[in-house]
C-alpha atoms as a PDB file:
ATOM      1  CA  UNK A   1     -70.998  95.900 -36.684  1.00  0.00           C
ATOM      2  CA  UNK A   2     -73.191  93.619 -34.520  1.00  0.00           C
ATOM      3  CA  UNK A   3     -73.839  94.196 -30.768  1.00  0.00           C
ATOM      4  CA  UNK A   4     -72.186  97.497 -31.257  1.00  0.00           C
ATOM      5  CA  UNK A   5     -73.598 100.562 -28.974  1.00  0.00           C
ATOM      6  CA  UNK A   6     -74.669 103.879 -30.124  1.00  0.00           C
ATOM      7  CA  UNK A   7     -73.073 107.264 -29.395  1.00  0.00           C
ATOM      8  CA  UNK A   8     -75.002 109.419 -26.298  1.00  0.00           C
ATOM      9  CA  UNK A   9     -75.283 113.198 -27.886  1.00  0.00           C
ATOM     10  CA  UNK A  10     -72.970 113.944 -25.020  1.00  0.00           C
ATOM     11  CA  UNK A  11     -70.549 111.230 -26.010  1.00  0.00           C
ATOM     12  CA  UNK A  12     -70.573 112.564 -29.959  1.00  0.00           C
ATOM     13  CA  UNK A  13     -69.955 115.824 -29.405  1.00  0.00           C
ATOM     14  CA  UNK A  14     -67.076 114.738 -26.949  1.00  0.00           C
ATOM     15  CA  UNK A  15     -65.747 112.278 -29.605  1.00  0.00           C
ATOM     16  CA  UNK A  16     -66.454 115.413 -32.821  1.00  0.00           C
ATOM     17  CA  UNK A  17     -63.943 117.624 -30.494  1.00  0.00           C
ATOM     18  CA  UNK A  18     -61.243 114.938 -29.531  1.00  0.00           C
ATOM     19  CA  UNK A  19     -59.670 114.447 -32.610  1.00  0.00           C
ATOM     20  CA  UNK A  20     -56.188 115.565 -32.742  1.00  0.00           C
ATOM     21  CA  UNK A  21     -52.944 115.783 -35.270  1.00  0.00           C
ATOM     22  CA  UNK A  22     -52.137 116.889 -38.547  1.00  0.00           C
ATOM     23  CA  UNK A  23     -55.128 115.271 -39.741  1.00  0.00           C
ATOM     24  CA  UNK A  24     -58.130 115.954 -37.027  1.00  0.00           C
ATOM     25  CA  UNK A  25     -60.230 117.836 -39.594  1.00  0.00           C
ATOM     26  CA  UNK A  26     -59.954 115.042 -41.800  1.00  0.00           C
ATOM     27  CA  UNK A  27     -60.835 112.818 -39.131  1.00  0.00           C
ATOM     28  CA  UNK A  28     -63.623 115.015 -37.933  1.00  0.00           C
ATOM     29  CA  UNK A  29     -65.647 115.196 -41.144  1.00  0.00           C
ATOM     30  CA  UNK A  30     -65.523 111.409 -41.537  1.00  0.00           C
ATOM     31  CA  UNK A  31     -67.196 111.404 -38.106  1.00  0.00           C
ATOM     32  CA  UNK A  32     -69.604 114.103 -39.034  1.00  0.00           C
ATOM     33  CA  UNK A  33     -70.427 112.846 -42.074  1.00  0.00           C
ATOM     34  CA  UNK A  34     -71.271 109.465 -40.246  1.00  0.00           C
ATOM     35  CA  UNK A  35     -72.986 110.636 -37.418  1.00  0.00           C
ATOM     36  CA  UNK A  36     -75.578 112.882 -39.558  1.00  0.00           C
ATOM     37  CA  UNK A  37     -75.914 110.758 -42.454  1.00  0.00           C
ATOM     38  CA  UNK A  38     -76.406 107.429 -41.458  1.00  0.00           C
ATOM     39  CA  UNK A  39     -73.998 105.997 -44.338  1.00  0.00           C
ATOM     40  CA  UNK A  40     -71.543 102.986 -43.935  1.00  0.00           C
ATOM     41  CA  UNK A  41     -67.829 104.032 -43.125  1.00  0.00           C
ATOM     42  CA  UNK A  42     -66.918 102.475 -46.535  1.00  0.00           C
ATOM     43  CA  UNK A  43     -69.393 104.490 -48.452  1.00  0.00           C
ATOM     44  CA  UNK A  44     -68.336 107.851 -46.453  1.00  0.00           C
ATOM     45  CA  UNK A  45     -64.605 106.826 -47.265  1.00  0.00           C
ATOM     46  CA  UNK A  46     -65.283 106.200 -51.453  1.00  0.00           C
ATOM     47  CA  UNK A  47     -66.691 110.022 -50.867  1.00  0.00           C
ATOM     48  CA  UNK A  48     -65.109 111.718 -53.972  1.00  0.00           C
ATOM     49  CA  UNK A  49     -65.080 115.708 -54.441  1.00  0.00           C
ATOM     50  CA  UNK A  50     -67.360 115.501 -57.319  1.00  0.00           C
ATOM     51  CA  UNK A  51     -69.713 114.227 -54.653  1.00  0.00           C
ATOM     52  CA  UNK A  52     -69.866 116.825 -52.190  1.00  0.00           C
ATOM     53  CA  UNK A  53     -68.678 119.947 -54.185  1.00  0.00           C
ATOM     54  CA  UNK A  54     -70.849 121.500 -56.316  1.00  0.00           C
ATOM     55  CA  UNK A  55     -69.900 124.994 -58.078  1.00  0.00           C
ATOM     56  CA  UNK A  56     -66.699 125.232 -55.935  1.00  0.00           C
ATOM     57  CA  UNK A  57     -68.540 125.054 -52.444  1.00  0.00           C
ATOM     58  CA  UNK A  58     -69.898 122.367 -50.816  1.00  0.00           C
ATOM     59  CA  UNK A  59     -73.271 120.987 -51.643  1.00  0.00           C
ATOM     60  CA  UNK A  60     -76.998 120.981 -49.853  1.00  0.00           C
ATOM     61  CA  UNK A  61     -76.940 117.353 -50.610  1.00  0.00           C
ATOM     62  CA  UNK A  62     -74.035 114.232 -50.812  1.00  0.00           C
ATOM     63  CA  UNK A  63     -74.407 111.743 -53.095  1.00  0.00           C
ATOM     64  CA  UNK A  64     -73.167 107.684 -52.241  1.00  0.00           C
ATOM     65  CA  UNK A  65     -72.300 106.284 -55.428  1.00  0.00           C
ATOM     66  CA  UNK A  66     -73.809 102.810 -55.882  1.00  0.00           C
ATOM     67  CA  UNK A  67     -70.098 101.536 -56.112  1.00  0.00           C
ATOM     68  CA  UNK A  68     -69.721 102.448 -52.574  1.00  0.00           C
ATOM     69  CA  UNK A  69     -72.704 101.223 -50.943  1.00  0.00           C
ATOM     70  CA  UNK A  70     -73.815  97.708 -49.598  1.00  0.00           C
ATOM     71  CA  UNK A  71     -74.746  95.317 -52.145  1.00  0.00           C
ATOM     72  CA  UNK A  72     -73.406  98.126 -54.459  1.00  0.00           C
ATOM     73  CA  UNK A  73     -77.072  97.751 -55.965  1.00  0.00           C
ATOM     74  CA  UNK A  74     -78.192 101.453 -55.962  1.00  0.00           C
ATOM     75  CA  UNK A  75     -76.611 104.805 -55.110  1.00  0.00           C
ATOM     76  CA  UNK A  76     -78.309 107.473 -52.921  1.00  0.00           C
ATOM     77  CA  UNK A  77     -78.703 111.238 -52.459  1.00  0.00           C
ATOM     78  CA  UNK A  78     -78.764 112.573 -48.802  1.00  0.00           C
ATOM     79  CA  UNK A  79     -79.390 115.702 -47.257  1.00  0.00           C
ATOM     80  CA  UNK A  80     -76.241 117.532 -45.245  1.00  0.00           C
ATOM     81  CA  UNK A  81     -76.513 118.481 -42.018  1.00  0.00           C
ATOM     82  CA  UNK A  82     -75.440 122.350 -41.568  1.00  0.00           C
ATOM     83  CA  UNK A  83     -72.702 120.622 -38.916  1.00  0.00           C
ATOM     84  CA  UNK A  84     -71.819 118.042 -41.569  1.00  0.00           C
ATOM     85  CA  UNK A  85     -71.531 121.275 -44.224  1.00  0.00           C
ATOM     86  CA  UNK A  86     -69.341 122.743 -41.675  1.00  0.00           C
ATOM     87  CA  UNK A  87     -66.716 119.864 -41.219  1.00  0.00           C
ATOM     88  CA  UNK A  88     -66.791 119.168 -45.135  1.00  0.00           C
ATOM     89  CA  UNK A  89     -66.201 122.650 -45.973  1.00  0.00           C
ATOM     90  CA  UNK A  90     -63.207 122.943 -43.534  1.00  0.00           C
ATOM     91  CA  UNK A  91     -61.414 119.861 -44.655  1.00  0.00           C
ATOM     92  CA  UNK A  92     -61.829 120.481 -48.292  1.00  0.00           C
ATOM     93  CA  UNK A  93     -60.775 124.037 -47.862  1.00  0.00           C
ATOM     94  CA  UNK A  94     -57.535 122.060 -46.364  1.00  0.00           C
ATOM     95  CA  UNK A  95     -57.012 119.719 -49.132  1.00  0.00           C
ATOM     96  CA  UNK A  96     -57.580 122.481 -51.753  1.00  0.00           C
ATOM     97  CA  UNK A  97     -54.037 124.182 -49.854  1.00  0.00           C
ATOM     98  CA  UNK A  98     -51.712 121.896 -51.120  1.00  0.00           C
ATOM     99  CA  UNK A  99     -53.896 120.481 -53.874  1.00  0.00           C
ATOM    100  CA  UNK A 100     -55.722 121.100 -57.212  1.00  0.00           C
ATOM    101  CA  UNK A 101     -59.022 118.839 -56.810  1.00  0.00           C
ATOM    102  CA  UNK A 102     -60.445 117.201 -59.346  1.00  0.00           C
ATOM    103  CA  UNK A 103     -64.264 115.717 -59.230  1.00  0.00           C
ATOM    104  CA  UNK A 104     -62.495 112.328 -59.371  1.00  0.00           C
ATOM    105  CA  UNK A 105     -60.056 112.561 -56.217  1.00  0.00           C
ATOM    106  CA  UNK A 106     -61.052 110.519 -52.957  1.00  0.00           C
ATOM    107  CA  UNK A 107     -62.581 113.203 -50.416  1.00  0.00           C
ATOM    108  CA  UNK A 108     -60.915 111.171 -47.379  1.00  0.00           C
ATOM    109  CA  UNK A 109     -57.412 110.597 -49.730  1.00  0.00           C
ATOM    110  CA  UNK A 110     -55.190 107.837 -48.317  1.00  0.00           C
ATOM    111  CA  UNK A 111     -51.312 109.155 -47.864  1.00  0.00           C
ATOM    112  CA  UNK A 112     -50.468 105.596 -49.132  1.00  0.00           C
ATOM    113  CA  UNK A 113     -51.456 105.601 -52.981  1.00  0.00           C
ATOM    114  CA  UNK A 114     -54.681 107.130 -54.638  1.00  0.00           C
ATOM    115  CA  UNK A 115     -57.045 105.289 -53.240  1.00  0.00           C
ATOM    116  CA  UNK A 116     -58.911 106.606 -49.553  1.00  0.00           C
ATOM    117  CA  UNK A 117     -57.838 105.895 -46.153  1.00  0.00           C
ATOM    118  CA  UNK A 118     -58.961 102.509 -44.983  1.00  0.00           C
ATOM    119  CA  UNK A 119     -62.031 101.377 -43.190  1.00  0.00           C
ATOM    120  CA  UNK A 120     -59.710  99.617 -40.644  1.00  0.00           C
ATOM    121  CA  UNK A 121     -57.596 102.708 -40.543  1.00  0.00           C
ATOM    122  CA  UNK A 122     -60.322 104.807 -39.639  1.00  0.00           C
ATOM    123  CA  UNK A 123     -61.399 101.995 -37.057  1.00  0.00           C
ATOM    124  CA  UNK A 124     -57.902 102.627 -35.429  1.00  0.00           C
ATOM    125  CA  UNK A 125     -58.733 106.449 -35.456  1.00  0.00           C
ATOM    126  CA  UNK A 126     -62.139 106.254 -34.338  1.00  0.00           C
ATOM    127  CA  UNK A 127     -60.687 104.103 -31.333  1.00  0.00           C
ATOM    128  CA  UNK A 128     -58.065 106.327 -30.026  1.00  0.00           C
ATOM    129  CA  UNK A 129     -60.446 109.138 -30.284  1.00  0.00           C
ATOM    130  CA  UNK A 130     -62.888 107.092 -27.812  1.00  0.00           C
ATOM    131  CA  UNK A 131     -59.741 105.426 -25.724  1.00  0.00           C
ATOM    132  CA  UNK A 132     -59.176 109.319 -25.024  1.00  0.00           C
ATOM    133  CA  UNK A 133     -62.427 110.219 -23.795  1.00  0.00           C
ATOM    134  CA  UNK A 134     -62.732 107.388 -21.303  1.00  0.00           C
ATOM    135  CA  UNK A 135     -66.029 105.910 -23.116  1.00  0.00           C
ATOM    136  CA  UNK A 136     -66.772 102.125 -22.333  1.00  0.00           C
ATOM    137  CA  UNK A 137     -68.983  99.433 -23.945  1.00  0.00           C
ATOM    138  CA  UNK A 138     -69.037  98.310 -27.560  1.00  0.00           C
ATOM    139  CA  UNK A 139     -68.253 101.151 -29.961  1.00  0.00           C
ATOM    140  CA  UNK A 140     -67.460 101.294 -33.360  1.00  0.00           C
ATOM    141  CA  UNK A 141     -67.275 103.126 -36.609  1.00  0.00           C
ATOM    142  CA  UNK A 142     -70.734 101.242 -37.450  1.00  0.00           C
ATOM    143  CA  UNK A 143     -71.823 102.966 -34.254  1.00  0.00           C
ATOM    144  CA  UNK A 144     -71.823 106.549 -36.013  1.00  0.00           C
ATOM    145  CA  UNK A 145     -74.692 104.438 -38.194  1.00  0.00           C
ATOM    146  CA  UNK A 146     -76.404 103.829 -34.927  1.00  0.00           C
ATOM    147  CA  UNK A 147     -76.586 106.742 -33.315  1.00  0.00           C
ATOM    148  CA  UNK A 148     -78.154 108.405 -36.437  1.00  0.00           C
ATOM    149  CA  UNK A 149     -80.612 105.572 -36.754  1.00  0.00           C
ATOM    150  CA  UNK A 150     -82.041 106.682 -33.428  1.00  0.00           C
ATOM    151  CA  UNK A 151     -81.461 110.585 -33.480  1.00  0.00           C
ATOM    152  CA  UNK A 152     -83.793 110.068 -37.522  1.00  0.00           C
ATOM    153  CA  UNK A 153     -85.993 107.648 -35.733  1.00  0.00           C
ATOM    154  CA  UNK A 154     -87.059 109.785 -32.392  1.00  0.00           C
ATOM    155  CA  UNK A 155     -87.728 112.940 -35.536  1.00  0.00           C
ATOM    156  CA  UNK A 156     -89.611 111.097 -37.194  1.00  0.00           C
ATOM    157  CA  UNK A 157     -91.847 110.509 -34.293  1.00  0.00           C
ATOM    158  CA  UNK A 158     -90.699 106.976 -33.856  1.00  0.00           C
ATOM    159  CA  UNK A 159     -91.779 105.577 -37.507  1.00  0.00           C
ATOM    160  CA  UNK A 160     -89.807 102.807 -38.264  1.00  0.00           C
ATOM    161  CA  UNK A 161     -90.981 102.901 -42.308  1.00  0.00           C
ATOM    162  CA  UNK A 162     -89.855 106.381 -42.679  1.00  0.00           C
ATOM    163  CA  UNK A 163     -86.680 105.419 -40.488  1.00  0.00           C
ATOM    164  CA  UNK A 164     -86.037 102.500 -42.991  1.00  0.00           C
ATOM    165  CA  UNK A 165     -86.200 104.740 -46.187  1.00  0.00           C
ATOM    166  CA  UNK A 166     -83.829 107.331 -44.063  1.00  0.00           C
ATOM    167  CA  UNK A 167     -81.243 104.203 -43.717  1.00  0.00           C
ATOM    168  CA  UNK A 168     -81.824 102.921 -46.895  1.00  0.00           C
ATOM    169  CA  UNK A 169     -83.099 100.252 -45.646  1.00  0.00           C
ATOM    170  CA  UNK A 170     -85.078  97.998 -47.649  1.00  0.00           C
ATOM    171  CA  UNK A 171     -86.604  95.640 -44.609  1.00  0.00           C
ATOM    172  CA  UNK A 172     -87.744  96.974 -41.494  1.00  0.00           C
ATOM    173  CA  UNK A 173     -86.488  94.389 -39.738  1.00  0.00           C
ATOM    174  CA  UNK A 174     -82.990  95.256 -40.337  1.00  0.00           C
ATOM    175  CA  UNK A 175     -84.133  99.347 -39.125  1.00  0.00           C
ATOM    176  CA  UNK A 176     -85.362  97.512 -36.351  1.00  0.00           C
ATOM    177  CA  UNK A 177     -82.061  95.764 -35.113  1.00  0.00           C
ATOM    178  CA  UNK A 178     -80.462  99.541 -34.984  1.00  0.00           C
ATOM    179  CA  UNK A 179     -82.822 100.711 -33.085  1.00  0.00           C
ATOM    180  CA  UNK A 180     -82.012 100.880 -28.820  1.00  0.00           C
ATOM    181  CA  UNK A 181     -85.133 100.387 -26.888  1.00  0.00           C
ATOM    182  CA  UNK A 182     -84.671 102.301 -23.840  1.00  0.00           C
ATOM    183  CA  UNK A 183     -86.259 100.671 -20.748  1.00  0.00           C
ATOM    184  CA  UNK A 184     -87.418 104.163 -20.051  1.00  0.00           C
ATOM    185  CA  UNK A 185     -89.422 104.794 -22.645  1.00  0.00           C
ATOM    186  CA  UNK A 186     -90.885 101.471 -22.103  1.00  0.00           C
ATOM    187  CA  UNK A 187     -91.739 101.960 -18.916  1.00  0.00           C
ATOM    188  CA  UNK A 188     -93.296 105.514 -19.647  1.00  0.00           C
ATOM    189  CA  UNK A 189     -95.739 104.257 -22.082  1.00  0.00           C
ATOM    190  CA  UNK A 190     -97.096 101.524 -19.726  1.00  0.00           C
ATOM    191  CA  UNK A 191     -97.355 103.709 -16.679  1.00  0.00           C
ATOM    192  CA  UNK A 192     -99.250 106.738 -19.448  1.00  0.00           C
ATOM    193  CA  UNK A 193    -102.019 103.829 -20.237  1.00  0.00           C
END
């Protein structure tokens, strides 16, 4: 989403514990998953268990199907996070309650049919879970994106080609649009010259 704001680390972790109702660990690993992936909300929500489960446990790695992704052109594998291993495990420990799972069920199931919940429907989620915590400014689900883009990009000691390949990106121009220059940094660099 354009013009949209990333997430503070403070903000996150306020935002990863605010989640409430009978599905806030659902809610929680979509967040997770966003925040330390760097995927698009619609590729996190065509997540299915076959993706994420390997062996009956969750996986070292997730894997966007190219179906999923934008421009649907090629599918990729990602690292997981030991907090996004965390929230996966505990909502498909949840599902697998009431549920035999099958490689080829949704991860993020929709109560309304067999598809997954909704982009828009997470939007509304996402929203109340920000409306709670008092946060202000421009903030999205594409802001999850964001806020990884920057937390990959500061790792990576500030390379914007190895930040690119981390988003998938395939023009740095577009890694350099997620990207938030902080005035700070800016004016550290020309006072250490």
């Amino acid at each position: 989403m354009k013009g949209c704001r990333m997430f503070t680390d403070q903000e996150a972790d306020m935002v990863t514990k605010s989640f409430v109702g009978p599905y806030a660990v659902r809610d929680r690993a979509v967040f997770v998953l966003g925040r330390y992936t760097g995927e698009r909300i619609s590729a996190i929500l065509g997540l299915k268990v076959g993706d994420v489960v390997q062996d009956g446990k969750i996986a070292d790695t997730v894997t966007y199907r190219r179906a999923n992704r934008k421009g649907k052109v090629e599918g990729r594998t990602l690292a997981l996070h030991h907090e996004a291993k965390t929230a996966l495990t505990a909502w498909i420990n949840e599902l697998a309650k009431d549920n035999v799972l099958t490689a080829d069920d949704f991860v993020f199931k929709s109560r309304k049919g067999e598809g997954p919940i909704s982009r828009i429907q997470y939007h509304r989620i996402l929203k109340e879970a920000i409306r709670a915590n008092e946060l202000t400014g421009k903030i999205a689900t594409h802001s999850m994106r964001k806020t990884f883009a920057d937390r990959v990009h500061e790792a990576l000691g500030h390379d914007i080609f190895r930040t690119a390949k981390a988003l998938g990106h395939k023009n740095i121009n577009s890694t350099a649009s997620y990207l938030s220059f902080k005035d700070s940094d800016i004016e550290a660099a020309i006072l250490a010259m």
